[in-house]
CSV table of C-alpha atoms in Angstrom, one decimal:
chain,number,residue,atom,x,y,z
A,1,MET,CA,104.2,117.0,81.5
A,2,LEU,CA,106.1,113.7,81.7
A,3,THR,CA,106.4,112.1,85.1
A,4,SER,CA,108.7,109.1,85.9
A,5,TRP,CA,107.7,106.4,88.3
A,6,VAL,CA,109.9,103.6,89.4
A,7,VAL,CA,108.9,100.2,90.8
A,8,MET,CA,111.6,99.1,93.2
A,9,PRO,CA,112.2,95.9,95.1
A,10,THR,CA,112.4,96.4,98.9
A,11,CYS,CA,113.5,92.9,99.8
A,12,LEU,CA,113.9,89.5,98.2
A,13,PRO,CA,110.6,87.8,97.1
A,14,PHE,CA,109.3,84.7,98.7
A,15,VAL,CA,110.1,81.4,96.9
A,16,LEU,CA,107.1,79.3,96.2
A,17,ARG,CA,107.9,75.6,96.5
A,18,ARG,CA,106.5,72.8,98.5
A,19,CYS,CA,108.3,72.0,101.8
A,20,HIS,CA,109.2,68.4,102.5
A,21,GLY,CA,108.9,68.9,106.2
A,22,CYS,CA,105.5,70.6,106.5
A,23,ALA,CA,102.6,71.7,104.4
A,24,SER,CA,104.0,75.2,103.8
A,25,GLU,CA,104.8,76.4,100.2
A,26,ARG,CA,106.7,79.6,101.0
A,27,PHE,CA,110.4,79.9,101.5
A,28,ARG,CA,112.5,82.9,102.5
A,29,ALA,CA,115.8,83.6,100.9
A,30,ASP,CA,118.3,85.6,102.9
A,31,GLY,CA,121.3,85.5,100.4
A,32,LYS,CA,123.2,82.6,101.9
A,33,PHE,CA,125.0,80.2,99.6
A,34,ARG,CA,126.6,76.8,100.0
A,35,VAL,CA,129.5,75.9,97.7
A,36,ASN,CA,131.0,72.4,97.5
A,37,ALA,CA,134.0,71.3,95.5
A,38,HIS,CA,134.7,67.8,94.3
A,39,HIS,CA,138.3,67.8,93.0
A,40,LYS,CA,137.9,69.8,89.8
A,41,LEU,CA,134.1,70.0,89.9
A,42,ILE,CA,132.0,72.5,91.8
A,43,ASP,CA,128.4,72.7,93.0
A,44,ALA,CA,126.7,75.8,94.4
A,45,TRP,CA,123.3,76.3,96.0
A,46,LEU,CA,121.2,79.2,97.2
A,47,LEU,CA,119.8,78.3,100.6
A,48,VAL,CA,116.2,79.1,101.4
A,49,LEU,CA,114.3,78.7,104.7
A,50,CYS,CA,110.7,77.4,105.0
A,51,THR,CA,108.5,80.0,106.6
A,52,GLY,CA,106.5,77.2,108.4
A,53,CYS,CA,109.0,74.9,109.9
A,54,GLY,CA,112.4,76.6,109.3
A,55,GLU,CA,113.8,73.7,107.3
A,56,THR,CA,116.5,74.6,104.8
A,57,ALA,CA,116.1,73.8,101.1
A,58,LYS,CA,118.8,74.2,98.4
A,59,LEU,CA,118.2,75.8,95.1
A,60,THR,CA,120.8,74.6,92.5
A,61,VAL,CA,122.9,77.4,91.0
A,62,LEU,CA,125.9,75.4,89.7
A,63,GLU,CA,125.9,71.7,89.2
A,64,ARG,CA,129.0,69.6,88.6
A,65,MET,CA,130.8,72.4,86.7
A,66,ASN,CA,134.5,72.5,86.1
A,67,VAL,CA,136.0,75.1,88.5
A,68,ARG,CA,138.0,76.7,85.8
A,69,SER,CA,134.9,77.4,83.7
A,70,VAL,CA,133.3,79.5,86.6
A,71,ARG,CA,134.2,83.2,86.6
A,72,PRO,CA,136.4,84.1,89.6
A,73,GLU,CA,134.2,87.1,90.5
A,74,LEU,CA,131.1,84.8,90.6
A,75,LEU,CA,133.0,82.4,92.9
A,76,ASP,CA,133.9,85.4,95.2
A,77,ARG,CA,130.3,86.5,95.3
A,78,LEU,CA,129.1,83.0,96.1
A,79,HIS,CA,131.7,82.6,98.9
A,80,GLY,CA,130.8,86.1,100.2
A,81,ASN,CA,127.1,85.4,100.4
A,82,ASP,CA,126.3,88.4,98.2
A,83,PRO,CA,122.5,89.3,98.6
A,84,ALA,CA,122.6,91.1,95.3
A,85,LEU,CA,123.7,87.8,93.6
A,86,ALA,CA,120.8,86.0,95.3
A,87,ALA,CA,118.4,88.6,93.9
A,88,GLU,CA,119.9,88.2,90.4
A,89,LEU,CA,119.7,84.4,90.6
A,90,LEU,CA,116.1,84.4,91.8
A,91,GLN,CA,115.1,86.5,88.8
A,92,ASP,CA,116.9,84.3,86.4
A,93,PRO,CA,114.4,82.2,84.5
A,94,VAL,CA,116.9,79.3,84.0
A,95,VAL,CA,117.4,79.0,87.8
A,96,ARG,CA,113.7,79.2,88.4
A,97,ARG,CA,112.9,76.5,85.8
A,98,ARG,CA,115.7,74.2,86.9
A,99,ASN,CA,114.5,74.3,90.5
A,100,ARG,CA,110.8,74.4,89.6
A,101,ILE,CA,110.1,77.5,91.7
A,102,ALA,CA,108.0,80.6,91.4
A,103,LEU,CA,108.3,83.9,93.1
A,104,ASP,CA,105.8,85.7,95.3
A,105,TRP,CA,106.4,89.5,95.1
A,106,ASP,CA,103.6,90.5,97.5
A,107,ASN,CA,104.9,93.2,99.9
A,108,ALA,CA,108.4,93.0,98.4
A,109,TRP,CA,108.3,96.2,96.2
A,110,ARG,CA,107.3,99.8,96.4
A,111,LEU,CA,106.3,102.5,93.9
A,112,ASP,CA,108.4,105.7,93.9
A,113,THR,CA,106.3,108.4,92.2
A,114,GLY,CA,108.6,111.3,93.1
A,115,GLY,CA,105.9,113.2,94.9
A,116,SER,CA,102.3,114.1,94.3
A,117,ASP,CA,102.6,117.5,92.5
A,118,HIS,CA,101.6,115.8,89.2
A,119,LEU,CA,98.1,115.0,90.4
A,120,ASP,CA,96.9,118.6,89.9
A,121,HIS,CA,97.4,118.6,86.1
A,122,GLU,CA,94.6,118.0,83.5
A,123,VAL,CA,96.7,115.6,81.5
A,124,ILE,CA,99.4,113.4,83.0
A,125,ASP,CA,102.0,111.5,80.9
A,126,VAL,CA,103.7,108.9,83.1
A,127,SER,CA,106.7,106.7,82.3
A,128,VAL,CA,106.9,103.6,84.6
A,129,ARG,CA,110.3,101.9,84.9
A,130,PHE,CA,110.9,98.6,86.6
A,131,ALA,CA,114.2,98.3,88.6
A,132,ALA,CA,113.7,94.6,88.6
A,133,PRO,CA,111.2,92.3,86.6
A,134,ILE,CA,108.5,92.4,89.2
A,135,PRO,CA,105.1,91.2,87.8
A,136,VAL,CA,102.5,93.8,88.9
A,137,ARG,CA,99.1,94.8,87.5
A,138,PRO,CA,99.4,98.2,85.9
A,139,VAL,CA,95.9,99.0,87.2
A,140,ARG,CA,97.3,98.6,90.7
A,141,LEU,CA,100.3,100.8,90.0
A,142,ILE,CA,98.1,103.6,88.5
A,143,ALA,CA,95.6,103.4,91.4
A,144,GLU,CA,98.4,103.6,94.0
A,145,GLY,CA,100.4,106.4,92.2
A,146,CYS,CA,97.4,108.6,91.4
A,147,GLY,CA,95.5,108.0,94.7
A,148,LEU,CA,92.5,106.4,93.0
A,149,SER,CA,90.6,103.1,93.6
A,150,ARG,CA,91.1,100.3,91.2
A,151,ALA,CA,87.5,100.5,90.2
A,152,GLU,CA,88.0,104.2,89.3
A,153,VAL,CA,91.0,103.3,87.2
A,154,GLU,CA,89.0,100.6,85.4
A,155,ARG,CA,86.3,103.1,84.7
A,156,LEU,CA,88.8,105.6,83.3
A,157,ILE,CA,90.2,102.9,80.9
A,158,LYS,CA,86.7,102.1,79.7
A,159,GLU,CA,85.9,105.8,79.1
A,160,GLY,CA,89.2,106.2,77.1
A,161,LYS,CA,90.6,108.7,79.6
A,162,LEU,CA,93.5,106.3,80.5
A,163,VAL,CA,95.4,105.0,77.5
A,164,SER,CA,98.6,103.1,77.1
A,165,ALA,CA,100.5,101.2,74.3
A,166,VAL,CA,100.6,98.1,76.6
A,167,ARG,CA,97.6,96.2,77.8
A,168,LEU,CA,96.7,97.5,81.3
A,169,SER,CA,94.8,94.4,82.4
A,170,GLY,CA,96.8,91.4,83.7
A,171,ARG,CA,100.4,91.5,85.0
A,172,HIS,CA,103.2,93.4,83.5
A,173,SER,CA,106.9,93.4,84.5
A,174,GLY,CA,108.4,95.7,81.8
A,175,ASP,CA,108.7,99.4,81.4
A,176,PHE,CA,105.6,101.2,79.9
A,177,THR,CA,104.0,104.6,79.6
A,178,PHE,CA,100.4,105.8,80.0
A,179,THR,CA,98.4,109.0,79.6
A,180,LEU,CA,95.7,110.0,82.0
A,181,LYS,CA,93.2,112.7,81.0
A,182,ARG,CA,90.9,114.1,83.7
């Protein structure tokens, strides 16, 4: 029996970056943008707020680009403060590298298992799909989805009763499948 699980974001992740106003290293993004035009050139930033002092920081999205080279629908989304665009940009490795930031996904995702009727079976084949590239430990997902402790999941892996084509230790952010034999 093949069961499908989905790892879904519930909100935007925290941005990890040092605040210039206080010692905090966590910023909250709420999907607000600032767009500034200089004749034929345009700059755009994603605004983030420090969780410690509330100071605003700007993450560069566009820098000194010719206005005509920017897609009109992107400009509309920037001017409309589209939260979906903020989520896309935070997950873009180019934006993260340019701004020297990392993301903290703690408490910003949930696992949708579609119910617990699969737990009764002797052998369970599960396909895990990620709605967004959220780095999560597969051991944690399996423990949460099957109602087991992480230590129990680790024991099942060592005994060969839990197998997967991907490495189950460490963090993973791509789709994978596993088989659990009880």
